[in-house]
PDB file of C-alpha atoms and ligand atoms in Angstrom:
ATOM      1  CA  MET A   1      66.736 158.161  61.618  1.00  0.00           C
ATOM      2  CA  ALA A   2      69.402 155.034  62.924  1.00  0.00           C
ATOM      3  CA  GLU A   3      68.390 153.575  65.950  1.00  0.00           C
ATOM      4  CA  LYS A   4      70.541 154.702  69.257  1.00  0.00           C
ATOM      5  CA  ILE A   5      71.464 153.144  72.645  1.00  0.00           C
ATOM      6  CA  LYS A   6      73.064 154.768  75.549  1.00  0.00           C
ATOM      7  CA  VAL A   7      76.138 154.147  76.854  1.00  0.00           C
ATOM      8  CA  SER A   8      78.454 156.251  79.326  1.00  0.00           C
ATOM      9  CA  CYS A   9      81.953 157.645  78.591  1.00  0.00           C
ATOM     10  CA  PHE A  10      84.636 156.362  80.713  1.00  0.00           C
ATOM     11  CA  HIS A  11      86.762 159.090  79.865  1.00  0.00           C
ATOM     12  CA  CYS A  12      84.124 162.004  81.696  1.00  0.00           C
ATOM     13  CA  GLY A  13      81.436 159.853  82.733  1.00  0.00           C
ATOM     14  CA  ALA A  14      78.860 161.531  79.622  1.00  0.00           C
ATOM     15  CA  THR A  15      75.417 159.361  78.438  1.00  0.00           C
ATOM     16  CA  ASN A  16      75.784 159.439  74.772  1.00  0.00           C
ATOM     17  CA  ASN A  17      73.514 158.146  72.020  1.00  0.00           C
ATOM     18  CA  PHE A  18      75.445 155.662  70.344  1.00  0.00           C
ATOM     19  CA  PRO A  19      74.287 154.849  66.698  1.00  0.00           C
ATOM     20  CA  LEU A  20      73.851 151.638  66.234  1.00  0.00           C
ATOM     21  CA  ASP A  21      74.131 151.719  62.662  1.00  0.00           C
ATOM     22  CA  SER A  22      77.913 153.087  62.517  1.00  0.00           C
ATOM     23  CA  ALA A  23      79.390 149.459  63.503  1.00  0.00           C
ATOM     24  CA  GLU A  24      82.580 149.807  61.352  1.00  0.00           C
ATOM     25  CA  LYS A  25      83.189 153.721  62.689  1.00  0.00           C
ATOM     26  CA  THR A  26      84.546 154.731  66.044  1.00  0.00           C
ATOM     27  CA  VAL A  27      82.430 156.836  68.278  1.00  0.00           C
ATOM     28  CA  VAL A  28      83.866 160.153  69.975  1.00  0.00           C
ATOM     29  CA  CYS A  29      82.188 161.240  73.688  1.00  0.00           C
ATOM     30  CA  GLY A  30      79.595 164.364  72.981  1.00  0.00           C
ATOM     31  CA  ARG A  31      81.647 166.025  75.284  1.00  0.00           C
ATOM     32  CA  CYS A  32      85.305 164.595  76.123  1.00  0.00           C
ATOM     33  CA  ARG A  33      85.733 163.411  71.977  1.00  0.00           C
ATOM     34  CA  ASN A  34      87.386 160.132  73.540  1.00  0.00           C
ATOM     35  CA  ALA A  35      86.140 157.063  71.848  1.00  0.00           C
ATOM     36  CA  LEU A  36      82.912 155.375  73.649  1.00  0.00           C
ATOM     37  CA  PRO A  37      82.925 151.752  74.455  1.00  0.00           C
ATOM     38  CA  ILE A  38      80.172 150.020  72.150  1.00  0.00           C
ATOM     39  CA  PRO A  39      77.262 149.052  74.192  1.00  0.00           C
ATOM     40  CA  GLY A  40      76.279 145.798  75.149  1.00  0.00           C
ATOM     41  CA  THR A  41      79.918 144.852  75.481  1.00  0.00           C
ATOM     42  CA  VAL A  42      81.905 144.110  78.668  1.00  0.00           C
ATOM     43  CA  LEU A  43      84.431 146.534  79.277  1.00  0.00           C
ATOM     44  CA  GLU A  44      87.961 145.593  80.921  1.00  0.00           C
ATOM     45  CA  LEU A  45      89.221 148.888  81.793  1.00  0.00           C
ATOM     46  CA  PRO A  46      92.700 149.806  83.159  1.00  0.00           C
ATOM     47  CA  GLU A  47      92.165 150.915  87.282  1.00  0.00           C
ATOM     48  CA  GLN A  48      92.257 154.505  87.042  1.00  0.00           C
ATOM     49  CA  ALA A  49      89.838 153.879  84.354  1.00  0.00           C
ATOM     50  CA  ALA A  50      87.299 151.861  85.967  1.00  0.00           C
ATOM     51  CA  VAL A  51      87.726 154.152  88.847  1.00  0.00           C
ATOM     52  CA  ALA A  52      86.266 157.101  86.505  1.00  0.00           C
ATOM     53  CA  LEU A  53      83.353 154.944  84.914  1.00  0.00           C
ATOM     54  CA  ILE A  54      82.681 154.244  88.652  1.00  0.00           C
ATOM     55  CA  GLN A  55      82.711 156.954  90.409  1.00  0.00           C
ATOM     56  CA  ARG A  56      81.284 159.647  87.319  1.00  0.00           C
ATOM     57  CA  ALA A  57      78.761 157.624  85.089  1.00  0.00           C
ATOM     58  CA  GLY A  58      75.698 158.097  84.026  1.00  0.00           C
ATOM     59  CA  LEU A  59      74.243 154.717  83.440  1.00  0.00           C
ATOM     60  CA  PRO A  60      74.348 152.261  86.571  1.00  0.00           C
ATOM     61  CA  VAL A  61      78.162 149.862  86.295  1.00  0.00           C
ATOM     62  CA  LEU A  62      78.059 146.269  87.281  1.00  0.00           C
ATOM     63  CA  VAL A  63      81.301 145.585  88.126  1.00  0.00           C
ATOM     64  CA  ASP A  64      82.413 141.570  88.413  1.00  0.00           C
ATOM     65  CA  PHE A  65      85.490 141.201  90.289  1.00  0.00           C
ATOM     66  CA  TYR A  66      87.248 138.055  89.350  1.00  0.00           C
ATOM     67  CA  SER A  67      90.890 136.209  89.247  1.00  0.00           C
ATOM     68  CA  PRO A  68      91.809 134.368  86.314  1.00  0.00           C
ATOM     69  CA  THR A  69      92.920 131.590  88.729  1.00  0.00           C
ATOM     70  CA  CYS A  70      88.664 131.651  90.089  1.00  0.00           C
ATOM     71  CA  GLY A  71      86.580 128.730  88.667  1.00  0.00           C
ATOM     72  CA  PRO A  72      83.401 130.005  89.395  1.00  0.00           C
ATOM     73  CA  CYS A  73      84.677 133.264  87.935  1.00  0.00           C
ATOM     74  CA  MET A  74      85.237 131.857  84.226  1.00  0.00           C
ATOM     75  CA  MET A  75      81.594 129.815  84.914  1.00  0.00           C
ATOM     76  CA  MET A  76      79.908 133.269  84.959  1.00  0.00           C
ATOM     77  CA  HIS A  77      82.069 135.419  82.307  1.00  0.00           C
ATOM     78  CA  PRO A  78      79.640 134.188  79.555  1.00  0.00           C
ATOM     79  CA  LEU A  79      76.481 134.386  81.512  1.00  0.00           C
ATOM     80  CA  VAL A  80      77.592 138.815  82.580  1.00  0.00           C
ATOM     81  CA  GLU A  81      78.427 138.790  78.542  1.00  0.00           C
ATOM     82  CA  ARG A  82      75.152 137.855  77.718  1.00  0.00           C
ATOM     83  CA  LEU A  83      73.522 140.316  80.902  1.00  0.00           C
ATOM     84  CA  ALA A  84      75.299 143.035  79.228  1.00  0.00           C
ATOM     85  CA  LYS A  85      74.023 142.810  75.624  1.00  0.00           C
ATOM     86  CA  ARG A  86      70.408 142.072  76.937  1.00  0.00           C
ATOM     87  CA  ARG A  87      70.693 145.035  78.995  1.00  0.00           C
ATOM     88  CA  ALA A  88      73.306 147.172  76.176  1.00  0.00           C
ATOM     89  CA  GLY A  89      71.539 151.155  77.070  1.00  0.00           C
ATOM     90  CA  GLU A  90      70.334 150.346  80.665  1.00  0.00           C
ATOM     91  CA  LEU A  91      73.807 149.357  82.746  1.00  0.00           C
ATOM     92  CA  MET A  92      77.833 149.745  82.189  1.00  0.00           C
ATOM     93  CA  VAL A  93      79.294 146.447  82.443  1.00  0.00           C
ATOM     94  CA  ILE A  94      83.044 146.402  83.406  1.00  0.00           C
ATOM     95  CA  LYS A  95      85.197 142.863  84.962  1.00  0.00           C
ATOM     96  CA  VAL A  96      87.843 143.901  87.102  1.00  0.00           C
ATOM     97  CA  ASN A  97      90.664 141.734  87.171  1.00  0.00           C
ATOM     98  CA  ILE A  98      91.850 142.020  91.365  1.00  0.00           C
ATOM     99  CA  ASP A  99      94.882 140.989  91.361  1.00  0.00           C
ATOM    100  CA  ASN A 100      95.920 144.001  88.363  1.00  0.00           C
ATOM    101  CA  SER A 101      93.472 146.586  89.968  1.00  0.00           C
ATOM    102  CA  PRO A 102      94.020 145.793  94.051  1.00  0.00           C
ATOM    103  CA  GLY A 103      93.184 149.035  94.520  1.00  0.00           C
ATOM    104  CA  LEU A 104      89.614 149.110  92.897  1.00  0.00           C
ATOM    105  CA  ALA A 105      88.712 146.174  94.682  1.00  0.00           C
ATOM    106  CA  ALA A 106      90.108 147.166  98.241  1.00  0.00           C
ATOM    107  CA  SER A 107      88.286 150.430  98.273  1.00  0.00           C
ATOM    108  CA  PHE A 108      85.145 148.142  97.311  1.00  0.00           C
ATOM    109  CA  ARG A 109      86.472 145.742 100.080  1.00  0.00           C
ATOM    110  CA  VAL A 110      86.305 142.866  97.869  1.00  0.00           C
ATOM    111  CA  GLN A 111      87.530 139.373 100.126  1.00  0.00           C
ATOM    112  CA  ALA A 112      86.063 137.285  97.562  1.00  0.00           C
ATOM    113  CA  VAL A 113      85.787 136.091  94.127  1.00  0.00           C
ATOM    114  CA  PRO A 114      83.618 136.324  92.050  1.00  0.00           C
ATOM    115  CA  THR A 115      81.979 139.261  93.509  1.00  0.00           C
ATOM    116  CA  PHE A 116      79.360 141.831  91.760  1.00  0.00           C
ATOM    117  CA  VAL A 117      78.502 145.248  93.133  1.00  0.00           C
ATOM    118  CA  ILE A 118      76.381 147.638  90.964  1.00  0.00           C
ATOM    119  CA  THR A 119      76.589 151.121  91.571  1.00  0.00           C
ATOM    120  CA  SER A 120      74.834 154.234  90.469  1.00  0.00           C
ATOM    121  CA  LYS A 121      77.472 157.389  90.763  1.00  0.00           C
ATOM    122  CA  GLY A 122      79.969 155.629  92.576  1.00  0.00           C
ATOM    123  CA  THR A 123      77.590 154.359  95.964  1.00  0.00           C
ATOM    124  CA  GLU A 124      77.003 151.074  95.893  1.00  0.00           C
ATOM    125  CA  ARG A 125      72.946 149.818  95.080  1.00  0.00           C
ATOM    126  CA  GLY A 126      74.015 146.105  95.889  1.00  0.00           C
ATOM    127  CA  ARG A 127      76.402 143.818  95.703  1.00  0.00           C
ATOM    128  CA  SER A 128      76.730 139.522  95.601  1.00  0.00           C
ATOM    129  CA  SER A 129      79.631 137.082  96.138  1.00  0.00           C
ATOM    130  CA  GLY A 130      79.746 133.518  94.548  1.00  0.00           C
ATOM    131  CA  ALA A 131      78.544 131.992  91.456  1.00  0.00           C
ATOM    132  CA  MET A 132      74.949 131.758  90.698  1.00  0.00           C
ATOM    133  CA  GLY A 133      72.251 130.811  88.040  1.00  0.00           C
ATOM    134  CA  GLU A 134      71.209 133.298  85.386  1.00  0.00           C
ATOM    135  CA  THR A 135      67.872 133.296  85.956  1.00  0.00           C
ATOM    136  CA  ASP A 136      68.664 134.263  89.571  1.00  0.00           C
ATOM    137  CA  PHE A 137      71.442 136.725  88.234  1.00  0.00           C
ATOM    138  CA  SER A 138      69.505 139.068  86.127  1.00  0.00           C
ATOM    139  CA  LEU A 139      66.864 139.207  88.537  1.00  0.00           C
ATOM    140  CA  TRP A 140      69.294 140.280  91.396  1.00  0.00           C
ATOM    141  CA  VAL A 141      70.596 142.788  88.343  1.00  0.00           C
ATOM    142  CA  ALA A 142      67.470 144.169  87.670  1.00  0.00           C
ATOM    143  CA  SER A 143      66.208 144.698  91.638  1.00  0.00           C
ATOM    144  CA  ARG A 144      69.327 146.659  91.595  1.00  0.00           C
ATOM    145  CA  THR A 145      69.251 149.001  88.656  1.00  0.00           C
TER     146      THR A 145
HETATM  147 ZN1   ZN B 201      83.600 161.589  77.761  1.00  0.00          ZN
END
């Protein structure tokens, strides 16, 4: 039996079991047949897909609102990527460039970057603004998911 890990589809929100031995192949959603994201990766989605994932995902979603010109945001990205890998199967992680997705940033009233928001089925479970250390970041995410 291949090892499987949970991942939520950003088209329909269905949570699928993703077989880990399918490294080279595209795995499609059992409900809508669109390609699934690879578990443990930080996704950068078009605004509409990001909104759909936040609203519908079966798994909690960590949203990293950032700007490419913000130093603390760039400092946080490797931490966010490591967290996404560690929490693969438990949490979806997306990063949102507020310059490309102003509507999404406004709907979450993001006023500074980086801002991290954790949502569950579209409901906000927690938020934190500014850079933080890796341990504090992991504990904060764990406390909200
Ligand atoms: Zn789907």
